[in-house]
Tab-separated table of C-alpha atoms in Angstrom:
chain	number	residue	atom	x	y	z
A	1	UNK	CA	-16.476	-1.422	-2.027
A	2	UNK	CA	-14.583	-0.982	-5.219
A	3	UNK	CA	-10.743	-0.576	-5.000
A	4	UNK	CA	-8.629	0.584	-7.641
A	5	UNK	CA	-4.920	-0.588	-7.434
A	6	UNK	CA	-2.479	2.454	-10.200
A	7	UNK	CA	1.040	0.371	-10.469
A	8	UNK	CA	3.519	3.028	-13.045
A	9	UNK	CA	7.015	3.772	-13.678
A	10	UNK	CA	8.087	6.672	-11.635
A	11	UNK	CA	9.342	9.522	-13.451
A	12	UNK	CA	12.791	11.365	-12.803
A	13	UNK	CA	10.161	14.180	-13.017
A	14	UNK	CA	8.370	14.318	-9.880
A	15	UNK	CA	5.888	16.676	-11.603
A	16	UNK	CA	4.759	13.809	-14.341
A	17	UNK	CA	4.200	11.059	-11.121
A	18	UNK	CA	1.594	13.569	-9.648
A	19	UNK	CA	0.092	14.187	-13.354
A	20	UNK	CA	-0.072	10.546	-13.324
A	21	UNK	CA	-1.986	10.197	-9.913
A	22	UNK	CA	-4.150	12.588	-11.195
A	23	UNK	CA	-5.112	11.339	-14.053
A	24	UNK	CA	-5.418	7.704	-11.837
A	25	UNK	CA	-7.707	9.528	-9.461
A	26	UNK	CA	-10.099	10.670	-12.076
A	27	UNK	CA	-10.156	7.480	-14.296
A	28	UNK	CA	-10.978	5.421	-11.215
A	29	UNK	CA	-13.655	7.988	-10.281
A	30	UNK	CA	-15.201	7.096	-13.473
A	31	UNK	CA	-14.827	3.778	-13.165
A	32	UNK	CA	-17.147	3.924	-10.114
A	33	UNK	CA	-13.872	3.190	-7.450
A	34	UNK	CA	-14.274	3.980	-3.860
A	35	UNK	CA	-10.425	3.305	-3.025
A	36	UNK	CA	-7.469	4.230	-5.264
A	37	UNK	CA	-4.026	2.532	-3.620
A	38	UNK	CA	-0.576	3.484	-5.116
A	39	UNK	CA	2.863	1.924	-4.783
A	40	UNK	CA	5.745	2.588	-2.293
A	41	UNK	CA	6.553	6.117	-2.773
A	42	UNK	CA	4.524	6.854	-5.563
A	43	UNK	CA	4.692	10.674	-5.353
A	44	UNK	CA	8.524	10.817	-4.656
A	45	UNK	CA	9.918	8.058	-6.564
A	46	UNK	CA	11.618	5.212	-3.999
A	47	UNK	CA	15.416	6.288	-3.552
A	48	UNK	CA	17.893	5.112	-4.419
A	49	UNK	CA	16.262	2.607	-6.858
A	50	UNK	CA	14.079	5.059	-8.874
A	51	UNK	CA	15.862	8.201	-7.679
A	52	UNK	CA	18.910	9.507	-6.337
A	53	UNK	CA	18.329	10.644	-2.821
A	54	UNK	CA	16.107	12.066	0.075
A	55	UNK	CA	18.079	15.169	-1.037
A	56	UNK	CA	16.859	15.145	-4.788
A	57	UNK	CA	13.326	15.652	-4.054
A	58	UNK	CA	11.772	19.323	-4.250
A	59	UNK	CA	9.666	19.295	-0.796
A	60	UNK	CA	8.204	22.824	-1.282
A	61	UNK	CA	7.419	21.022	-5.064
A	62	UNK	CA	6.224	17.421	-3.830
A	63	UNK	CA	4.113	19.906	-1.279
A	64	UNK	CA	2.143	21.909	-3.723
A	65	UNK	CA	1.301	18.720	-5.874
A	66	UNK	CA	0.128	16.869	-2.472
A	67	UNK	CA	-2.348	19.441	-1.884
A	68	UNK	CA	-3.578	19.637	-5.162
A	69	UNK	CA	-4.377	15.448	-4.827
A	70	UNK	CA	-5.936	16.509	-1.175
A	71	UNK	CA	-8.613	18.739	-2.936
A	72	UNK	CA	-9.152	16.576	-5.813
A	73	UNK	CA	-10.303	13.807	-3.499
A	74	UNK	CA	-12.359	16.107	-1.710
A	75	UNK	CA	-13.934	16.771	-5.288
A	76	UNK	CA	-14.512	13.001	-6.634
A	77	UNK	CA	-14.978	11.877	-2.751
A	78	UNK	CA	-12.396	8.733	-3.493
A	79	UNK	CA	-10.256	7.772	-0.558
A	80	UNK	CA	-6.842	7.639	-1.672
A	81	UNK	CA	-3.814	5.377	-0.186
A	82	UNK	CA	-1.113	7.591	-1.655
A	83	UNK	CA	2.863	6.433	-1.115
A	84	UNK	CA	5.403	9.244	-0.600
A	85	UNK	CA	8.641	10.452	1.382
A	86	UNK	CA	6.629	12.776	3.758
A	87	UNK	CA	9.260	15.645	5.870
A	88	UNK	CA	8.993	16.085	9.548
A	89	UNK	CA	11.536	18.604	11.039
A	90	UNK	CA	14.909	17.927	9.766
A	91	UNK	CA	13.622	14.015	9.487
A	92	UNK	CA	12.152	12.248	6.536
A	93	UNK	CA	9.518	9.471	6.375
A	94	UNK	CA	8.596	6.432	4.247
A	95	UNK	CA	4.881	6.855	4.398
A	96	UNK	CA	1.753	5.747	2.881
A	97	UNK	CA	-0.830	8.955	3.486
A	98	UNK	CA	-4.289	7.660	4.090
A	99	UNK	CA	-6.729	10.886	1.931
A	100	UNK	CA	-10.608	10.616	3.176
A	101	UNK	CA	-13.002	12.475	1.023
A	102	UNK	CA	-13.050	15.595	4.294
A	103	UNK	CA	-9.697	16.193	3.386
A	104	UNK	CA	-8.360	14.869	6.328
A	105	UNK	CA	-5.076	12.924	5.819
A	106	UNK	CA	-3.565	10.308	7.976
A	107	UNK	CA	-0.002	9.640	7.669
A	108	UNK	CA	1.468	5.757	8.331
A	109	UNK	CA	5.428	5.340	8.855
A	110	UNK	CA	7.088	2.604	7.489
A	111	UNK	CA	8.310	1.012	10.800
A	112	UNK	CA	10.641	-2.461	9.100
A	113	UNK	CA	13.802	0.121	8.179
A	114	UNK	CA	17.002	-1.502	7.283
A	115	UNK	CA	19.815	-0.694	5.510
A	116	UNK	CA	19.797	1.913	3.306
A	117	UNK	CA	16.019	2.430	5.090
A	118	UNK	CA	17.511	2.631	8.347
A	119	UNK	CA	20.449	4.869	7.178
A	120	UNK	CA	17.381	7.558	5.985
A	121	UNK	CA	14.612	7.215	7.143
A	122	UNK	CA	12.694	7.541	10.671
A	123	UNK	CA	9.483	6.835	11.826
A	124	UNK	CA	7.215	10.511	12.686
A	125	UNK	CA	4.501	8.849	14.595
A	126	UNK	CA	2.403	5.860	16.198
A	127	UNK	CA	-0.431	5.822	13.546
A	128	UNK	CA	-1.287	1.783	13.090
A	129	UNK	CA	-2.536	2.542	9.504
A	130	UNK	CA	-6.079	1.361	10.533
A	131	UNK	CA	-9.187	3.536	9.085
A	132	UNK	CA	-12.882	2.519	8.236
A	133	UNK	CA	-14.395	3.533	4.982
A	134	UNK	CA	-17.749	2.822	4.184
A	135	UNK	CA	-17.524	0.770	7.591
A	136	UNK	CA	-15.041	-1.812	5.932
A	137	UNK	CA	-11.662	-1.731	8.460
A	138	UNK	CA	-8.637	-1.279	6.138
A	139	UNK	CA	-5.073	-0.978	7.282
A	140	UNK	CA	-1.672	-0.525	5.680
A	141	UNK	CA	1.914	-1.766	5.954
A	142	UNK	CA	4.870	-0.738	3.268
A	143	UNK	CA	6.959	-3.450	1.464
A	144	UNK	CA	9.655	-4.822	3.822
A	145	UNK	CA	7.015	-4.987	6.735
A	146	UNK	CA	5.736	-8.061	4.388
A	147	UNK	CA	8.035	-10.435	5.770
A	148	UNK	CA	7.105	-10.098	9.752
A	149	UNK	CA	3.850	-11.673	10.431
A	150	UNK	CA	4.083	-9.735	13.670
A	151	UNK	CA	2.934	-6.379	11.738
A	152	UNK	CA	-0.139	-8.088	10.484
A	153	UNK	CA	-1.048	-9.852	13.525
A	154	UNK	CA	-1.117	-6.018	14.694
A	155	UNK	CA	-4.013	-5.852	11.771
A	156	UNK	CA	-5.936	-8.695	12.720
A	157	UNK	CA	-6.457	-7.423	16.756
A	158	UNK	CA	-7.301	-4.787	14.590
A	159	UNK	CA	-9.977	-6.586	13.377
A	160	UNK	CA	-8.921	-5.407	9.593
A	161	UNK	CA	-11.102	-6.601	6.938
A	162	UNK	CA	-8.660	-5.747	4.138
A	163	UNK	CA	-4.805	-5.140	4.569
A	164	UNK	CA	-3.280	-3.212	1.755
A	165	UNK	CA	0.725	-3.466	0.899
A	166	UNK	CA	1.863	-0.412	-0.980
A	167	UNK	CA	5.635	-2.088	-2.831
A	168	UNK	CA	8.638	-0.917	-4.325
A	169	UNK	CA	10.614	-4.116	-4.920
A	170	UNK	CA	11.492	-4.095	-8.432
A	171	UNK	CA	15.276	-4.935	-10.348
A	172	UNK	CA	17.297	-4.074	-13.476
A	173	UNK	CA	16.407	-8.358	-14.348
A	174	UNK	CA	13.693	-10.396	-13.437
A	175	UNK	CA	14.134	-12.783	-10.244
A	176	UNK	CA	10.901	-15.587	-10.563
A	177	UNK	CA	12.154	-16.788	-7.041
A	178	UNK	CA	11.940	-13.307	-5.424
A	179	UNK	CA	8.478	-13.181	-7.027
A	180	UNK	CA	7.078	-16.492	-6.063
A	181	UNK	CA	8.860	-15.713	-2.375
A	182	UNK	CA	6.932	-12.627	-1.489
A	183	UNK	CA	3.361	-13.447	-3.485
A	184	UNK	CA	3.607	-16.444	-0.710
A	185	UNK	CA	3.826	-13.935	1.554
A	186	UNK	CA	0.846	-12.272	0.609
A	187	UNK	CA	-1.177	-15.072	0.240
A	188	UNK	CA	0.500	-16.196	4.041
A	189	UNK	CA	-0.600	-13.313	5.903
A	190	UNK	CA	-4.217	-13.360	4.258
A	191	UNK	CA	-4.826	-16.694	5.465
A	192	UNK	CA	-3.283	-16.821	9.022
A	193	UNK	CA	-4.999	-13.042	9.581
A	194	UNK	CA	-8.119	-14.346	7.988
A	195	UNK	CA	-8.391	-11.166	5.558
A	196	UNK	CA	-7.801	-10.077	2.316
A	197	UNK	CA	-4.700	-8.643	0.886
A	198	UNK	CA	-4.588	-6.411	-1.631
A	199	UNK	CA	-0.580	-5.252	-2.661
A	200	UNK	CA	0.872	-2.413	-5.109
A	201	UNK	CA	3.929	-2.545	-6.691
A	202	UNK	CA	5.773	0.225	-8.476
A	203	UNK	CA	6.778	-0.635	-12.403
A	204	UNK	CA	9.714	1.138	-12.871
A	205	UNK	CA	11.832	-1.818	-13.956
A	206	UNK	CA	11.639	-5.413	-13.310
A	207	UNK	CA	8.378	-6.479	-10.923
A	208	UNK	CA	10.051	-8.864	-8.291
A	209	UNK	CA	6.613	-8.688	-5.881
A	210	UNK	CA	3.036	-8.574	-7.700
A	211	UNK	CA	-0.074	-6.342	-7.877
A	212	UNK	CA	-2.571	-8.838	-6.871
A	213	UNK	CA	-5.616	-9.561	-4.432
A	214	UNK	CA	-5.234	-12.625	-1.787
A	215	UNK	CA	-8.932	-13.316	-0.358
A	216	UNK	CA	-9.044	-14.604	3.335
A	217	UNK	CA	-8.711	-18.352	1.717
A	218	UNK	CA	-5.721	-17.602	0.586
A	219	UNK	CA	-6.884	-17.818	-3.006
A	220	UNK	CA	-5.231	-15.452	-5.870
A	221	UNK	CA	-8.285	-13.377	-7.274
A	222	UNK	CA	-6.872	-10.931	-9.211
A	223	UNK	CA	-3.328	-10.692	-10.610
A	224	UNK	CA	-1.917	-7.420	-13.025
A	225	UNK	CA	-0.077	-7.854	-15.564
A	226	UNK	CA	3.627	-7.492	-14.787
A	227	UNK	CA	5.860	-4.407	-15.610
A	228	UNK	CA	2.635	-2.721	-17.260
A	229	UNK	CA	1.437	0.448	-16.244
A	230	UNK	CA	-2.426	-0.289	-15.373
A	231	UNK	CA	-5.296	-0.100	-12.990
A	232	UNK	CA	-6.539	-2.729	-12.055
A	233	UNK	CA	-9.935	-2.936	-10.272
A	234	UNK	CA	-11.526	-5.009	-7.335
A	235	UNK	CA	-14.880	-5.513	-5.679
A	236	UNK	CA	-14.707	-6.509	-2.063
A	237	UNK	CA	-17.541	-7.405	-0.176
A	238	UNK	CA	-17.257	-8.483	3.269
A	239	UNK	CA	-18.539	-12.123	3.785
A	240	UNK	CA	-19.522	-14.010	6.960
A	241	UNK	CA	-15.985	-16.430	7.802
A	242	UNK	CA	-16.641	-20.271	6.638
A	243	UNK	CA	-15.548	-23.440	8.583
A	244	UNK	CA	-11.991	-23.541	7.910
A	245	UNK	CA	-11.757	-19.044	8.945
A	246	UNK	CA	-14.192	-19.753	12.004
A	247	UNK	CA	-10.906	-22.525	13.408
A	248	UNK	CA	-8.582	-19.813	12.189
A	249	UNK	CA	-9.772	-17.231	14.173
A	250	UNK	CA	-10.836	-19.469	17.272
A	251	UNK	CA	-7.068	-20.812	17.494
A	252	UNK	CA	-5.437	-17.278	16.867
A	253	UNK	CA	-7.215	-15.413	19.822
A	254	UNK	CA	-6.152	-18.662	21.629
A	255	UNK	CA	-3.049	-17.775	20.761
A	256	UNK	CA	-2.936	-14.135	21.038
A	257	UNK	CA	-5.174	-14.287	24.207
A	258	UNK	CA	-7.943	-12.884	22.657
């Protein structure tokens, strides 16, 4: 199954991010993609680091363009991982939407909200982020949820085959520490989970977390090149665990009573 990861600097024009997604959509159509995953709040822009406020976005707007991406992945039948600030009620989400090729659209909550997060945003339902496509199990988690190993241990009783992190974590200057911090914890929860990893990270300014793939060894197989708009393309195919994954897994249903 071929995933194609879009990292891009959001636009203070919400209509040029969703000309961008397009244009994403159809190049990795082309390309011969199966998956196209997007970056924290791709859609909306991630306030108050790329924009201003919950309250600057145009929902009726940000609504139209939505649909238009639902009916272009029914047309190029590309499952799409799309980051946005989703409305419920008077409420707002940080979401990832999960777009099948029906049409139908699954919406996951980021659940890890503090500070400004916590001051904004709620969470609009239980979804665990876990669908199958082309019967490979892939789930989702959103940027802070990185840090708890308790949201991917969710994934693994999932039995997940590849867990995708959808980023904003960018700054005005360059932090290597920040960086080399959370790639560790990419490459941390593919090994202990026994999966791959595949993260997206937004490109507005300075790229403090990568756009990379972590196989289930924990090894770094594909790595975009910071602060550039791209796509960047992998092919996963599900392999049978070797002798060092096989005492993973026996020890972690130990563990988890499995």
């Amino acid at each position: 199954m071929k995933f194609a990861l879009l990292q891009f600097p959001i636009s203070a024009q919400s209509t040029e991010n969703h000309e961008q997604i397009k244009r994403a959509i159809f190049e990795a159509k082309r390309d011969g993609a199966d998956v196209l995953v997007t970056q924290e709040c791709a859609l909306s822009g991630y306030p108050p680091i790329e924009i201003g406020a919950v309250a600057d976005i145009d929902f009726e707007l940000q609504d139209a363009a939505f649909n238009q991406i639902v009916d272009l992945v029914k047309h190029t039948q590309i499952t799409v991982f799309l980051g946005l600030i989703r409305k419920f009620g008077d409420k707002a989400a940080n979401s990832v939407a999960i777009i099948k090729p029906s049409g139908e659209v699954f919406y996951y909550d980021k659940r890890a909200l503090w500070g400004w997060d916590a001051e904004n945003f709620d969470v609009g339902n239980d979804f665990n982020g876990v669908v199958e496509i082309q019967r490979i199990r892939v789930g989702v988690r959103i940027c802070y949820e990185i840090r708890f190993p308790e949201y991917f241990r969710e994934l693994y009783k999932e039995q997940v085959d590849v867990a995708i992190v959808s980023l904003c974590d960018v700054q005005q200057e360059f932090d290597a520490n920040r960086y080399s911090i959370i790639k560790s914890h990419l490459v941390t929860r593919a090994i202990e989970n026994v999966f791959t990893v595949i993260s997206v990270n937004s490109t507005t300014f300075e790229q403090t977390a990568p756009t990379a793939v972590i196989d289930k060894q924990g090894n770094l197989v594909v790595e975009a090149e910071r602060n550039k708009k791209s796509i960047t393309y992998f092919d996963y195919e599900k392999t049978e665990h070797g002798f060092g994954a096989k005492g993973c897994v026996t020890y972690s249903n130990k563990l988890l009573g499995l």
